[in-house]
Amino acid sequence: MSLPLYQPSAASTTRFLFFTGKGGVGKTSLSCACALRIVEAGRRVLLVSTDPASNLDEVLETTLTNAPTPIPGAPGLHALNINPVAAAAAYRERLIGPMRGLLPESALRSMEEQLSGSCTVEIAAFDEFSGLIGNPAATHAYDHVIFDTAPTGHTLRLISLAKAWDQFLNQNTSGTSCLGPLAGLEMQRAIYEATVTTLADAALTTLVLVSRPQAAALREAQRTSNELRAIGVANQCLVINGTFETDCAYDVTAFALQQRGASALKAADEFIRSMPSYIVPLRPINILGIAGLRVLLSDVAQAHTETAGPRDIIQAAPPQRERLHAQPTVWTPPAMESLESLVSSLEQQGHGVIMTMGKGGVGKTTVAAAIAVLLAQRGHTFHLSTTDPAAHLAQTLHGQVPGLTLSRIDPAAETAAYQGEVMQAQGGEMDAAGRALLEEDLRSPCTEEIAVFRAFAREVGQGTQRFVVLDTAPTGHTLLLLDASAAYQRELQRQARSTQPEEVLHLLDRLRDPAFTHILLVTLPEATPVHEAAALQADLRRARIEPFAWVINQSLLHSGTCDPLLQSREAAEHRYMEEVVEQHAHRTAWLPWQPEEPVGPAALAKLATSGAKHALA
């Protein structure tokens, strides 16, 4: 597929740009590079990040605050970090503060926990968006404002239903939604409506969908595109970051990476051609600092660490593995182990729950399937549950595995049943506008979170009799909400949910029992997956749940690649491996990148043992 390079220009760029996409696709790097390109054309730019695990400081090599900070080496560029967690805390205080002294402390704590969810963080961040978009004085010094991350379709739909708020407030006996007291939204209604109008104005706003040449990332970009088009945000373009072609003809790793990308792009051809689409080639360096950002959007192939080009290496060098063995690395990997070693420790109890957790795209399902295959080979009976499509998991297992039972938690089905309960309990006395707002409230991430949470509790309960391997789990917020039982019961009562089954009531005790539950945090040896896993670990620890180990997946370490670009990327992994082992994990397993997808029991077992040769060396 031939697509042009992404080359933003000041002349063709709208005043507002929003970069959005699946975690780890390169939104921050691309938004920074776009900002740099525009200021170098003589414009003034404010770059804003609302990512709670923002690495904007790291990419720009500048310490940022919530106020515009000039970026050295880029005159005209200022940047700031909006901390969504701090914004949510300020939002909560604005709503709860007037009640202090009027309500007991227990009630205030319950309200605070109810307002700790992902939706509250989302609307608090939207508050900050609105201040920068809707208040001309806030950004009058800048020609362009670039946002790293964008508001979700759920938030925008909710705001666009403002005309129904009054009726919903009158009919909703608690006066709350998944975003907390709707009065908090009511106070900002005019600003929010103006912001939504601006976002839908193609002359003012461009939505930049960022993806990788990977099936999951492209699906997420398409879902986001459709969701935002449905509410009028139609001025969109797609940037596919990290496309790769190799000149190292004998390199199995490089050729496999190239073929995977080509297959993903071919499968998404219709979506890619539905809008202006661009590519950014995979680069051999960490994108850090002004010089690194210039490399990212360069239309000239960058020099590699070697003086010879890849074709010269092929022609002049002996077979890659012999050549690399003659050039020993000066870097010593930290102490890591194989996945098989972790399983040997996990199986001693004879039953219990093993969970793989982490951000999307890191390989949780594959790791869970590999663990299940090892347990089966050692004679254990076990249950494997996932939220991934059943066909995908069946394809990964590729046939029958003795001792295995399989189930899928279907978020759509669980959420639909949950929504039906609430609509039946509350929607009967509302008019059409009120029901529309209630339905939107129930389409929130929080609703799905609790619906899946109930199904998850059922699966965990099976661990009392056998091994249960799960590649899905509730978020840290849900676990904290359960911990604050009064707040949890209040939330259940608010939406008229039924009495919870016994497995829900005992869930937290089981998750906190280190002899019963073992959580594996799966990550890639890259900044965003590592930092998001660290944030998840902090959430779990606040709920007094301690992860058992980390799994670093899809590493290029020891790949023997002769492709200079991939060699440079392998070197870039080192700092994140050290960070995981030295700062975050009690135990760390290491899994190498596989030239062929690990499909079937034999391949999954091989993956689980593949780190043993090198990890403990």
XYZ file of C-alpha atoms in Angstrom:
617
model
C 0.000 0.000 0.000
C 1.483 3.329 -1.075
C 0.656 6.203 1.260
C 2.302 9.637 1.565
C 4.527 10.547 4.493
C 2.876 12.580 7.229
C 4.125 16.131 6.659
C 1.997 18.639 8.631
C 2.327 22.260 7.567
C 1.337 25.513 9.224
C -0.587 26.618 6.149
C -2.903 23.586 6.066
C -3.310 23.033 9.821
C -6.496 24.056 11.632
C -6.270 26.045 14.860
C -7.053 23.000 17.011
C -5.624 19.500 16.527
C -6.439 16.433 18.597
C -4.218 13.343 18.462
C -6.015 10.199 19.603
C -5.504 6.447 19.343
C -4.776 3.225 21.185
C -2.098 3.349 23.891
C 1.458 2.944 22.671
C 0.870 3.961 19.045
C 2.970 7.124 19.312
C 0.442 9.924 19.924
C 2.819 11.940 22.114
C 5.783 11.680 19.764
C 3.698 12.616 16.727
C 1.921 15.510 18.423
C 5.308 16.891 19.554
C 6.812 16.475 16.088
C 3.792 18.144 14.491
C 4.096 21.077 16.923
C 7.803 21.427 16.145
C 7.168 21.402 12.394
C 4.607 24.211 12.751
C 6.719 26.474 14.997
C 9.656 26.071 12.631
C 7.383 27.621 9.993
C 7.058 30.709 12.173
C 3.806 29.973 14.033
C 3.177 29.926 17.779
C 1.919 26.644 19.251
C 0.607 25.495 22.632
C 1.009 21.728 23.092
C -1.219 20.160 25.757
C -1.198 16.615 27.170
C -3.924 15.117 29.339
C -2.460 11.625 29.502
C -2.299 10.585 33.187
C 0.954 8.749 32.369
C 2.194 11.569 30.177
C 5.721 11.301 28.823
C 5.573 14.748 27.244
C 8.309 15.912 29.635
C 10.519 13.008 28.566
C 9.995 13.534 24.829
C 10.544 17.291 25.028
C 13.315 16.916 27.634
C 11.683 19.698 29.647
C 10.028 19.672 33.063
C 6.411 20.716 32.533
C 3.652 21.892 34.855
C 0.016 22.818 34.346
C 1.109 26.243 33.039
C 2.589 26.905 29.561
C 6.349 26.306 29.600
C 8.685 27.426 26.766
C 10.564 24.548 25.117
C 14.320 25.184 24.697
C 15.465 24.919 21.117
C 11.970 25.485 19.698
C 11.099 29.215 19.802
C 7.358 29.715 19.702
C 6.537 26.329 21.271
C 5.039 26.118 24.757
C 3.753 22.953 26.430
C 1.835 21.980 29.523
C 0.594 18.833 31.224
C -2.979 18.718 32.435
C -2.985 16.068 35.134
C -6.410 14.404 34.788
C -6.161 12.967 38.295
C -5.497 16.411 39.781
C -8.224 17.871 37.566
C -10.641 15.218 38.820
C -9.682 16.008 42.416
C -10.431 19.697 41.810
C -13.699 18.752 40.104
C -14.718 16.581 43.062
C -13.870 19.315 45.517
C -15.907 21.850 43.565
C -18.918 19.567 43.888
C -18.371 18.204 47.388
C -16.807 21.244 49.069
C -20.092 23.083 49.674
C -21.396 19.997 51.505
C -18.550 19.813 54.026
C -19.921 20.453 57.487
C -23.426 19.604 56.324
C -22.983 15.857 55.773
C -21.177 13.265 57.910
C -17.623 12.268 56.937
C -18.754 8.780 55.923
C -21.155 10.252 53.380
C -18.486 12.589 52.015
C -16.021 9.708 51.630
C -18.675 7.725 49.793
C -19.277 10.614 47.406
C -15.550 11.027 46.817
C -15.156 7.359 45.917
C -18.202 7.494 43.643
C -16.472 10.379 41.859
C -13.185 8.481 41.480
C -14.080 6.581 38.346
C -12.816 6.821 34.812
C -15.806 8.897 33.741
C -15.144 11.563 36.364
C -11.528 11.793 35.225
C -12.798 12.025 31.664
C -15.196 14.899 32.342
C -12.631 16.710 34.506
C -10.170 16.560 31.623
C -12.926 17.857 29.369
C -13.265 20.773 31.767
C -9.661 21.642 30.982
C -10.182 21.164 27.251
C -13.143 23.484 27.401
C -11.214 26.174 29.227
C -8.565 26.216 26.507
C -11.000 26.015 23.601
C -13.962 28.015 24.863
C -12.058 30.849 26.547
C -10.307 32.900 23.831
C -8.189 34.733 26.420
C -6.570 31.449 27.544
C -4.899 30.798 24.174
C -4.851 34.223 22.488
C -1.027 34.161 22.353
C -0.987 31.056 20.120
C -1.844 30.367 16.493
C -2.454 26.669 17.104
C -3.371 24.471 20.078
C -2.431 20.783 19.817
C -3.870 18.233 22.237
C -2.198 14.907 22.945
C -5.348 12.781 23.491
C -8.920 13.789 22.756
C -12.248 13.532 24.574
C -14.116 10.291 23.991
C -17.294 9.929 22.015
C -19.122 9.058 25.213
C -18.325 12.396 26.809
C -19.197 14.350 23.677
C -22.506 12.524 23.281
C -23.356 13.159 26.911
C -22.627 16.865 26.551
C -24.645 17.055 23.324
C -27.659 15.762 25.245
C -27.643 18.793 27.517
C -31.209 19.685 26.572
C -32.370 16.611 28.492
C -30.462 17.372 31.697
C -33.213 19.290 33.458
C -35.756 16.541 32.953
C -33.211 13.883 33.940
C -32.318 15.778 37.099
C -35.975 15.974 38.033
C -36.640 12.273 37.434
C -33.389 10.792 38.706
C -33.961 10.442 42.441
C -30.255 10.561 43.290
C -29.360 13.377 40.882
C -26.201 11.567 39.834
C -24.821 9.898 36.760
C -21.665 7.896 36.143
C -19.950 11.294 36.060
C -21.190 12.217 39.497
C -23.742 14.902 40.376
C -25.162 16.237 37.145
C -25.295 19.678 38.711
C -21.540 19.732 38.112
C -22.223 19.419 34.407
C -25.095 21.870 34.533
C -22.827 24.659 35.791
C -20.599 24.297 32.712
C -23.329 23.617 30.151
C -22.792 26.702 27.959
C -19.003 26.248 27.811
C -19.326 22.561 27.024
C -21.841 23.138 24.239
C -19.566 25.770 22.673
C -16.644 23.343 22.867
C -18.576 20.545 21.158
C -19.548 22.996 18.412
C -15.893 23.936 17.899
C -14.812 20.299 17.735
C -17.375 19.649 15.004
C -16.273 22.688 12.950
C -13.956 21.405 10.210
C -12.569 24.895 9.681
C -11.306 24.990 13.277
C -10.553 21.409 14.356
C -8.797 18.347 12.940
C -8.882 14.945 14.624
C -5.678 12.996 13.950
C -6.243 9.263 14.423
C -2.938 7.574 15.208
C -2.397 3.857 14.656
C 0.325 1.285 14.166
C 0.351 -1.164 11.242
C -1.293 -3.663 13.578
C -4.780 -5.126 13.397
C -5.826 -4.184 16.953
C -4.601 -0.586 16.671
C -6.331 -0.100 13.320
C -9.579 -1.536 14.697
C -9.414 0.894 17.618
C -8.808 3.811 15.239
C -11.781 2.776 13.119
C -14.037 2.430 16.167
C -13.035 5.892 17.388
C -13.524 7.355 13.923
C -17.033 5.952 13.609
C -18.010 7.005 17.122
C -16.905 10.606 16.606
C -18.317 10.883 13.090
C -21.696 9.887 14.499
C -21.749 13.070 16.584
C -20.403 15.386 13.914
C -16.607 15.312 14.443
C -15.898 14.441 10.827
C -12.710 16.324 9.901
C -10.362 13.389 10.451
C -7.112 12.033 9.105
C -5.210 8.830 9.839
C -1.496 8.526 10.577
C -0.033 5.002 10.572
C 3.090 5.168 12.690
C 5.948 2.669 12.620
C 5.642 1.135 9.157
C 8.603 -1.124 8.427
C 10.423 -2.541 5.414
C 13.751 -4.327 5.575
C 16.686 -4.639 3.230
C 18.155 -7.445 5.343
C 16.999 -10.271 3.122
C 18.152 -13.167 5.349
C 16.663 -11.824 8.582
C 13.712 -13.937 9.723
C 12.711 -11.429 12.408
C 12.782 -8.406 10.106
C 10.932 -10.147 7.287
C 8.209 -11.407 9.642
C 7.721 -7.910 11.089
C 7.388 -6.484 7.590
C 4.844 -9.132 6.550
C 2.694 -8.662 9.648
C 2.422 -4.947 8.979
C 1.568 -5.477 5.323
C -1.168 -7.959 6.231
C -2.734 -5.588 8.788
C -2.757 -2.701 6.307
C -4.306 -4.861 3.598
C -7.074 -6.008 5.941
C -7.884 -2.380 6.864
C -7.635 -1.059 3.298
C -11.243 0.188 3.098
C -10.952 2.141 6.360
C -7.543 3.592 5.439
C -8.863 4.850 2.109
C -11.957 6.413 3.702
C -9.991 9.515 4.786
C -6.680 11.272 4.162
C -4.096 8.745 5.391
C -0.350 9.000 5.902
C 2.555 6.884 7.115
C 5.508 7.493 9.403
C 8.267 4.870 9.050
C 9.627 3.022 12.064
C 12.693 4.847 13.337
C 15.856 3.317 14.812
C 16.028 5.660 17.811
C 14.065 6.646 20.878
C 12.180 9.795 19.952
C 13.596 12.144 22.573
C 14.442 15.821 22.328
C 14.190 18.281 19.462
C 16.708 16.351 17.326
C 14.771 13.112 17.749
C 11.507 14.800 16.786
C 13.067 16.070 13.588
C 14.061 12.481 12.771
C 10.495 11.239 13.303
C 8.982 13.306 10.484
C 12.034 13.317 8.240
C 11.450 12.202 4.659
C 15.042 11.018 4.381
C 16.146 7.617 5.678
C 18.196 8.163 8.809
C 21.727 6.894 9.291
C 22.008 3.838 11.502
C 24.524 3.268 14.212
C 26.695 1.316 11.792
C 28.662 3.185 9.126
C 27.532 0.751 6.428
C 23.994 0.543 5.131
C 21.878 -2.626 5.468
C 22.623 -3.794 1.929
C 26.371 -3.423 2.583
C 25.994 -5.507 5.755
C 24.318 -8.333 3.847
C 26.943 -8.351 1.128
C 30.017 -8.053 3.334
C 29.084 -9.923 6.513
C 29.013 -13.626 7.376
C 25.633 -15.094 8.498
C 24.031 -12.810 11.028
C 24.281 -14.984 14.128
C 27.986 -15.685 13.629
C 28.629 -11.995 12.999
C 26.772 -10.919 16.118
C 28.488 -13.510 18.248
C 31.789 -11.953 17.200
C 30.577 -8.572 18.490
C 29.621 -9.156 22.144
C 27.417 -6.506 23.713
C 28.674 -4.452 26.632
C 25.193 -4.418 28.165
C 24.351 -7.110 30.703
C 20.601 -7.836 30.955
C 19.084 -7.702 34.452
C 18.054 -10.937 36.145
C 14.917 -12.296 34.489
C 13.366 -15.732 34.163
C 11.214 -17.696 31.742
C 7.431 -17.909 31.898
C 7.866 -21.632 32.607
C 9.749 -20.750 35.778
C 6.847 -18.591 36.981
C 4.356 -21.373 36.244
C 6.423 -23.809 38.314
C 5.878 -21.520 41.301
C 2.213 -20.860 40.502
C 1.181 -24.509 40.295
C 2.311 -25.480 43.792
C -1.027 -24.542 45.368
C -2.941 -26.918 43.063
C -5.751 -24.449 42.388
C -6.443 -20.720 42.351
C -6.595 -17.787 39.961
C -3.899 -16.559 37.560
C -4.608 -13.219 35.896
C -2.806 -11.460 33.061
C -3.272 -7.713 33.183
C -1.898 -4.759 31.214
C -2.716 -2.297 28.475
C -4.193 -3.375 25.166
C -1.927 -4.950 22.589
C 0.779 -6.268 24.922
C -0.152 -9.935 24.472
C -2.231 -10.766 27.560
C -4.296 -13.412 25.749
C -1.223 -15.139 24.316
C 0.496 -15.200 27.714
C -2.666 -16.569 29.370
C -2.958 -19.289 26.712
C 0.722 -20.233 27.118
C 0.245 -20.617 30.883
C -2.847 -22.751 30.317
C -0.983 -25.061 27.930
C 1.863 -25.554 30.422
C -0.588 -26.377 33.206
C -2.317 -28.893 30.939
C 0.963 -30.549 30.032
C 1.641 -30.969 33.743
C -1.659 -32.754 34.335
C -3.743 -29.963 35.855
C -7.374 -29.238 35.042
C -8.101 -25.590 34.470
C -10.562 -23.040 33.151
C -9.523 -20.288 30.730
C -11.642 -17.157 30.458
C -11.191 -14.114 28.253
C -12.936 -10.992 26.978
C -11.308 -11.434 23.586
C -13.484 -12.832 20.786
C -13.847 -16.583 21.259
C -12.652 -17.247 17.718
C -9.366 -15.464 18.392
C -8.669 -17.471 21.512
C -9.681 -20.702 19.767
C -7.312 -19.825 16.946
C -4.482 -19.192 19.417
C -5.052 -22.550 21.136
C -5.668 -24.194 17.729
C -7.477 -27.274 18.879
C -8.389 -29.241 21.967
C -6.256 -29.005 25.076
C -6.779 -31.832 27.605
C -8.160 -30.621 30.921
C -9.308 -27.265 29.536
C -12.709 -25.639 29.743
C -13.129 -22.331 27.985
C -15.477 -19.383 28.418
C -15.747 -15.824 27.227
C -16.965 -12.848 29.191
C -18.820 -10.911 26.533
C -18.751 -7.246 27.611
C -21.540 -6.351 25.186
C -23.864 -9.089 26.449
C -23.079 -8.451 30.119
C -23.547 -4.708 29.684
C -26.789 -5.118 27.719
C -28.274 -7.269 30.490
C -27.119 -4.765 33.081
C -28.537 -1.821 31.139
C -31.850 -3.627 30.814
C -32.125 -3.983 34.588
C -31.518 -0.273 35.118
C -33.830 0.922 32.349
C -36.617 -1.264 33.674
C -36.157 0.118 37.173
C -35.742 3.805 36.328
C -36.813 4.553 32.764
C -40.519 3.856 33.040
C -41.499 7.267 34.393
C -39.217 9.328 32.111
C -40.106 10.947 28.814
C -38.119 10.274 25.634
C -35.470 12.933 26.370
C -34.893 11.670 29.894
C -34.622 8.080 28.734
C -32.124 9.149 26.049
C -29.886 10.699 28.681
C -30.217 7.686 30.979
C -29.326 5.401 28.073
C -26.246 7.527 27.358
C -25.292 7.408 31.034
C -25.500 3.608 30.794
C -23.242 3.557 27.714
C -20.399 4.913 29.827
C -17.181 3.019 30.567
C -18.267 2.791 34.203
C -21.386 0.774 33.324
C -19.432 -1.764 31.309
C -16.801 -1.851 34.047
C -19.281 -2.973 36.704
C -21.174 -5.327 34.360
C -17.963 -7.129 33.418
C -16.907 -6.998 37.054
C -19.888 -9.146 38.076
C -19.064 -11.735 35.411
C -15.413 -11.615 36.430
C -16.390 -12.401 40.042
C -18.221 -15.524 38.849
C -15.096 -16.740 37.051
C -12.834 -16.080 40.043
C -15.151 -18.144 42.233
C -14.274 -21.246 40.219
C -10.692 -21.007 41.471
C -11.622 -22.699 44.722
C -11.756 -26.048 42.898
C -9.201 -25.767 40.063
C -6.909 -23.367 38.244
C -8.622 -20.436 36.561
C -6.555 -18.447 34.059
C -8.013 -15.026 33.210
C -6.843 -12.493 30.672
C -9.362 -9.945 31.843
C -9.710 -8.110 35.123
C -11.536 -5.158 36.679
C -9.779 -1.829 36.780
C -8.119 -0.486 39.891
C -11.020 1.927 40.335
C -13.548 -0.908 40.505
C -11.466 -2.681 43.131
C -11.243 0.502 45.182
C -14.981 0.990 44.795
C -15.549 -2.511 46.138
C -13.213 -1.775 49.041
C -15.337 1.220 49.978
C -18.338 -1.045 50.500
C -20.690 1.719 51.537
C -19.960 3.635 48.342
C -20.284 0.467 46.283
C -23.665 -0.360 47.760
C -24.768 3.236 47.209
C -23.780 2.965 43.550
C -25.646 -0.324 43.201
C -28.753 1.171 44.787
C -28.507 4.299 42.633
C -29.122 2.315 39.488
C -31.455 -0.173 41.181
C -29.202 -3.153 40.716
C -30.045 -6.469 42.297
C -28.459 -7.901 45.410
C -25.004 -9.143 44.578
C -24.212 -12.875 44.573
C -21.873 -14.457 47.091
C -18.884 -14.561 44.731
C -19.035 -10.760 44.400
C -19.129 -10.293 48.154
C -16.035 -12.515 48.624
C -14.140 -11.313 45.573
C -11.850 -8.755 47.174
C -10.759 -11.143 49.936
C -9.854 -13.714 47.289
C -7.936 -11.204 45.185
C -5.964 -10.071 48.233
C -5.002 -13.640 49.147
C -1.507 -14.230 47.656
C -1.986 -17.983 47.959
C -5.175 -17.842 45.856
C -4.623 -15.096 43.261
C -1.491 -14.423 41.212
C -1.504 -11.338 39.008
C 0.951 -11.085 36.118
C 1.414 -7.592 34.678
C 2.192 -7.992 30.981
C 4.115 -5.235 29.221
C 6.291 -4.503 26.229
C 9.832 -3.140 26.709
C 8.658 0.349 25.740
C 7.845 3.521 27.653
C 4.042 3.672 27.459
C 3.258 0.002 28.241
C 5.740 -0.002 31.160
C 4.468 3.244 32.653
C 0.815 2.265 32.268
C 1.505 -1.093 33.925
C 3.231 0.756 36.768
C 0.135 2.947 37.187
C -2.049 -0.172 37.229
C 0.211 -1.707 39.874
C -0.212 1.439 41.994
C -4.012 1.120 41.677
C -3.859 -2.514 42.757
C -1.652 -1.710 45.723
C -4.076 0.987 46.869
C -6.650 -1.794 46.974
C -4.087 -3.908 48.917
C -3.536 -6.344 46.037
C 0.093 -7.143 45.266
C 1.036 -8.364 41.751
C 2.987 -11.620 41.674
C 5.293 -10.795 38.741
C 5.772 -8.838 35.535
C 6.118 -10.363 32.052
C 8.141 -8.439 29.450
C 6.723 -9.652 26.141
C 7.843 -9.410 22.493
C 11.422 -8.387 23.226
C 13.999 -8.173 20.431
C 16.767 -9.091 22.871
C 18.766 -12.077 21.538
C 16.834 -11.977 18.226
C 20.082 -12.025 16.247
C 18.629 -9.547 13.767
C 20.956 -8.147 11.118
C 18.628 -5.231 10.370
C 20.374 -2.090 11.710
C 17.098 -0.399 12.578
C 15.924 -3.357 14.649
C 19.333 -3.601 16.298
C 18.942 0.004 17.408
C 15.434 -0.669 18.711
C 16.686 -3.688 20.634
C 19.231 -1.427 22.317
C 16.423 0.992 23.208
C 14.658 -1.798 25.144
C 17.454 -2.017 27.705
C 16.427 0.967 29.819
C 12.852 -0.294 30.174
C 13.935 -3.808 31.131
C 16.131 -2.298 33.814
C 13.292 -0.068 34.978
C 10.905 -3.016 35.355
C 13.397 -5.242 37.179
C 14.963 -2.572 39.374
C 11.974 -0.332 40.143
C 8.679 -2.167 39.703
C 8.729 -5.964 39.845
C 9.427 -8.578 42.512
C 9.923 -11.132 39.749
C 10.239 -10.615 35.995
C 9.744 -13.084 33.173
C 11.031 -12.379 29.669
C 9.512 -13.523 26.364
C 11.208 -12.949 22.982
C 9.518 -11.568 19.883
C 8.329 -14.473 17.746
C 8.865 -14.445 13.965
C 5.786 -16.658 13.699
C 2.642 -16.039 15.703
C 2.521 -18.505 18.639
C -0.503 -20.584 17.623
C -1.292 -24.051 18.937
C -0.191 -25.949 22.056
C 3.313 -26.737 20.770
C 4.075 -23.117 19.799
C 2.608 -21.770 23.037
C 4.664 -24.194 25.122
C 7.751 -23.213 23.153
C 7.013 -19.540 23.846
C 6.688 -20.210 27.575
C 10.069 -21.926 27.703
C 11.821 -19.687 25.180
C 13.224 -17.304 27.740
C 14.937 -20.027 29.765
C 18.041 -20.150 27.571
C 18.868 -16.461 27.963
C 16.872 -15.048 30.867
C 18.929 -16.575 33.653
C 22.249 -16.338 31.840
